[in-house]
Amino acid sequence: MPTRKAADAHAVLRGVTRIYPGGTPVHALGPIDLDLAQGEFFSVVGPSGCGKSTLLDVLSGLSPPTEGSVSFEGKTVAGQVPEGIGVVFQEDASLPWLTVRDNVAFGLRHAGTDSAEVDRRVSYAIGFMGLQDFTGAYPSQLSGGMRQRVCIARTLVLQPRLILLDEPFGALDQQTRLLMGDELLRLWRETDATVLLITHALDEAALLSDRVGVMSARPGRFIDLVETSWARERDSRIVSDPAFGTVTGRLWAALRPESMKAIGRPQP
Amino acid sequence: MNHGRRILWTRVAFIAGLVGLLEALCRLHVIKPLTMIAPSQMVQELIALAWSGELAEPALQTFIEVGASFLFSVTVGGALGAVVHALPRVRRTLDPLLASWYAVPFFVFYPLLVALLGLNVLPLIAIGVVFATPAMMLSTLAGLDRVPRVMHKVARVHRLSQLQEVRLITLPSAAPHLFTGLKLSFAYSFIGIIAGEFILSGGGLGYGISYAYESFETPKMYALMLFVLLIALVANGVLHVWDRRLARRRGLA
Amino acid sequence: MSRLTFNRFADSLILVVAILAVWVGLHAYAGDSAISAPATTFAFAGRLLVQPSFWTHVAATMEAFALAFAISAAGGVALGLVLGVRRFAGDVAEPILGSLYTIPKVTLYPLMLLVFGLGMSAKVAFGVIHGVIPIMLFTIAAVRNIPPVLLRTARALRLAPVKTATSVLVPAAMPEVVTGLRVGFALTLLGVLIGEMFASQRGLGFLIINGINNHDVRMTTAVTLLVVIFAVAANSLLLAFDRRVHHG
Ligand SMILES: Nc1ncnc2c1ncn2[C@@H]1O[C@H](COP(=O)(O)OP(=O)(O)OP(=O)(O)O)[C@@H](O)[C@H]1O
Ligand SMILES: [Mg+2]
């Protein structure tokens, strides 16, 4: 296992903004500066429509920043998604014409990995996401949460060094959410990857992350960066730690006025 | 007996009942033999016609025409659909034309097509093409419209080439609509061509029916009508089964 | 005029010019014996429109069409509703209707003539066999696509069956049914015209076929033009209505 060098910046955003062009251009994001440390677990919370998914698109190279620059492992990200970045989208992105197994194997097959290796990694990822009883099922036969797990497994098999997840547990109930959070932590520890998790749930952000970025209402900017200082070996039982309440409280304090703005009720 | 089976057998029983009723009405001369011959006689006539070799030539002509029109409509309609999808301005311009295409009674253009292309199989194929191509085009557009935007992102994350994206993501994603396009292209090619043969006396099965009618060969006319009906049924059946298989491949059936 | 509407206008103009250009090209290629030139045709159509005898043909077509469409619409919607609500019957019927839709219905014309004789009823019957099936198919789909939660809402609000039908079922199924009626409208017109081409001595379809038989190309082209203009205009109106009910 490679040693973790927390000081190295794994991905860097400098002065990044994103304006969607059109009849009335939408200023969705920024300006944003962010350094993701190698092996860090970073979460983003922010009000609805503030530009979180836009941030993910720009960071992964799916859309270009209007201003500023993005780099990953020292190389500028431009035009295409670099090798080593895995993305799980907010929308259901399972391929409805492929079985669970073929969905998970999709990326590997087209990267030309040899078939024994594909089989091994796919089986591992399917087991890891608890889908072993559904390998032959089609996405239409699964629940929303299970489909999202298929998409996570599909990203996982590529062994990305930077994993971007956009509301991956949005479709799950609270209990399963907590357990999936534990699985994500396990994955993070085992792979040594850097994780950027976008979530609506403050408690989820508080319990999983090393650091949480709180975003303002659109155009999204970081208005607070909250360090949690949890041990690397941690799980959902943190919720009973008094520090958990403190962190969550701090997140909500920063976020509440922004969320009120986002639903059209400015603070008095 | 499972549900699907029950539906199938009820359908078969219903059709058999109708045919039986028709048979009885004809046999009892409630329907005059000059108006319609009994279904069993139609079958006999059809077998006799096939046996004597009289059926082969018109049937072959119609098959070739429909086949040509179908292949042309599917490829050209599909390609046009893809091109127009990529050009929103062109699409907006063509929109009113496509939207009223099937409101135009195309049969009124048949004489014109004969004048342009001569009286041979070409105007007949052209009729099928004129009728079927926009259906394939519209289906392709609908299919491409409904490819979720996130699918394009999936392709980019896996760093697929443009060609790979079309083959592995876009086509399978649009497949149900493309398949509808295939079905409609066949149906419209068939309808347009048989009707063309009929109206223009252009040979093939359509002309066979009108010729038999005009020379008072009622049994032969009904035999040919039955044959046309059977083709429609068989083709529909095959496409239906294929459609189900496609749906099953997505776990929907 | 805003830039956008101007663009739309320009696009439509381009389309009309393109169609006229194709027409001129066809005329240049095939000559007067196949198709008359645009200017000639418009002039001739103008003269037709002021002739009383032409209007008796229009009236004949419209009468047959109105009757045929009324029967197709009423019958298609009623049968479609029944088959949509009764799931099993609908499943049994749907592929049969699909196959019937694919049959080239012109081939049934001898049968129609034998049953109905020459004249009005044959024309109407021809219109109906073309129009009724698509209306049925769209109505079945419309009823089936009503989200079950709407029906459960109606029950939760304890609406009486009649009230459920009028304030939930009908509005929910309406948009699709309107689409079906639009498609049925076009096909019924097509059927009636074909009926007139073969089974009648009156009507626009008769004028077209008569023009062909007498080598009166101007007549055929002009009547064809008028029919197409009518069909496209009616379809555009219905399409506008269709889009309204789909969005509102
Ligand atoms: N393709 C686009 N074109 C124009 N505007 C867009 C586009 N995508 C997003 N937007 C706008 O940009 C803003 C930010 O969108 P984004 O999807 O990034 O928000 P989000 O924080 O992910 O929201 P949510 O929490 O609901 O997922 C929104 O106001 C949205 O309407
Ligand atoms: Mg989002």
Short mmCIF file of C-alpha atoms in Angstrom, two decimals, chain A residues 127-230:
data_model
loop_
_atom_site.label_atom_id
_atom_site.label_comp_id
_atom_site.label_asym_id
_atom_site.label_seq_id
_atom_site.Cartn_x
_atom_site.Cartn_y
_atom_site.Cartn_z
CA GLY A 127 -19.64 -8.26 -3.72
CA PHE A 128 -18.38 -5.05 -2.16
CA MET A 129 -21.60 -3.23 -3.09
CA GLY A 130 -23.76 -6.16 -1.92
CA LEU A 131 -25.14 -6.91 -5.39
CA GLN A 132 -24.06 -10.56 -5.67
CA ASP A 133 -27.67 -11.80 -5.82
CA PHE A 134 -28.50 -9.55 -8.74
CA THR A 135 -25.66 -10.05 -11.20
CA GLY A 136 -28.04 -11.16 -13.98
CA ALA A 137 -30.74 -8.56 -13.31
CA TYR A 138 -31.40 -5.51 -15.48
CA PRO A 139 -31.51 -2.01 -13.95
CA SER A 140 -35.28 -1.79 -14.51
CA GLN A 141 -35.64 -4.68 -12.05
CA LEU A 142 -33.72 -2.87 -9.30
CA SER A 143 -34.65 -0.13 -6.87
CA GLY A 144 -33.21 3.37 -7.31
CA GLY A 145 -30.71 2.83 -4.51
CA MET A 146 -29.52 -0.46 -6.00
CA ARG A 147 -29.01 1.16 -9.40
CA GLN A 148 -26.90 3.81 -7.76
CA ARG A 149 -24.84 1.02 -6.17
CA VAL A 150 -24.34 -0.47 -9.64
CA CYS A 151 -22.96 2.87 -10.77
CA ILE A 152 -20.63 3.04 -7.77
CA ALA A 153 -19.38 -0.48 -8.51
CA ARG A 154 -18.85 0.48 -12.15
CA THR A 155 -16.63 3.34 -11.03
CA LEU A 156 -14.87 1.28 -8.40
CA VAL A 157 -13.61 -1.44 -10.76
CA LEU A 158 -11.57 1.16 -12.61
CA GLN A 159 -9.57 1.72 -9.40
CA PRO A 160 -9.67 5.50 -9.64
CA ARG A 161 -7.27 7.56 -7.56
CA LEU A 162 -9.75 10.42 -7.28
CA ILE A 163 -13.39 9.45 -6.78
CA LEU A 164 -16.11 12.07 -7.31
CA LEU A 165 -19.56 11.16 -6.00
CA ASP A 166 -22.63 13.33 -6.58
CA GLU A 167 -25.36 12.52 -4.02
CA PRO A 168 -24.72 8.78 -4.36
CA PHE A 169 -27.03 7.88 -1.47
CA GLY A 170 -29.83 10.27 -2.34
CA ALA A 171 -32.24 7.42 -3.06
CA LEU A 172 -31.53 5.49 0.14
CA ASP A 173 -33.25 5.39 3.51
CA GLN A 174 -31.40 6.82 6.50
CA GLN A 175 -30.28 3.46 7.98
CA THR A 176 -28.93 2.10 4.70
CA ARG A 177 -27.33 5.47 4.12
CA LEU A 178 -25.34 5.18 7.32
CA LEU A 179 -24.21 1.66 6.44
CA MET A 180 -23.30 2.64 2.87
CA GLY A 181 -21.34 5.49 4.39
CA ASP A 182 -19.36 2.93 6.38
CA GLU A 183 -18.73 0.96 3.20
CA LEU A 184 -17.53 4.10 1.49
CA LEU A 185 -15.13 4.75 4.36
CA ARG A 186 -13.84 1.18 4.05
CA LEU A 187 -13.38 1.64 0.32
CA TRP A 188 -11.56 4.90 0.90
CA ARG A 189 -9.20 3.34 3.42
CA GLU A 190 -8.52 0.26 1.33
CA THR A 191 -7.84 2.07 -1.93
CA ASP A 192 -6.09 5.10 -0.55
CA ALA A 193 -8.03 7.19 -3.04
CA THR A 194 -8.94 10.83 -2.66
CA VAL A 195 -12.72 11.23 -2.31
CA LEU A 196 -14.92 14.22 -3.09
CA LEU A 197 -18.49 13.61 -1.94
CA ILE A 198 -21.38 15.92 -2.72
CA THR A 199 -24.30 15.52 -0.38
CA HIS A 200 -27.45 17.16 0.89
CA ALA A 201 -27.16 15.52 4.28
CA LEU A 202 -25.18 17.50 6.87
CA ASP A 203 -24.81 14.54 9.23
CA GLU A 204 -23.40 12.43 6.41
CA ALA A 205 -20.85 15.10 5.56
CA ALA A 206 -19.94 15.54 9.22
CA LEU A 207 -19.40 11.88 9.92
CA LEU A 208 -17.56 10.77 6.78
CA SER A 209 -15.21 13.62 6.01
CA ASP A 210 -11.82 14.93 6.95
CA ARG A 211 -12.98 18.32 5.72
CA VAL A 212 -16.33 19.76 4.68
CA GLY A 213 -16.74 22.67 2.26
CA VAL A 214 -19.90 24.71 2.79
CA MET A 215 -21.12 26.44 -0.35
CA SER A 216 -23.10 29.65 -0.69
CA ALA A 217 -26.29 29.99 -2.70
CA ARG A 218 -25.71 30.33 -6.46
CA PRO A 219 -23.16 31.30 -7.69
CA GLY A 220 -21.59 28.71 -5.39
CA ARG A 221 -18.50 29.72 -3.42
CA PHE A 222 -16.95 28.18 -0.33
CA ILE A 223 -18.07 30.24 2.65
CA ASP A 224 -16.61 27.87 5.24
CA LEU A 225 -14.20 24.93 5.35
CA VAL A 226 -14.78 22.77 8.44
CA GLU A 227 -12.08 20.34 9.64
CA THR A 228 -13.34 17.34 11.59
CA SER A 229 -10.10 15.71 12.78
CA TRP A 230 -11.59 12.20 12.97
#
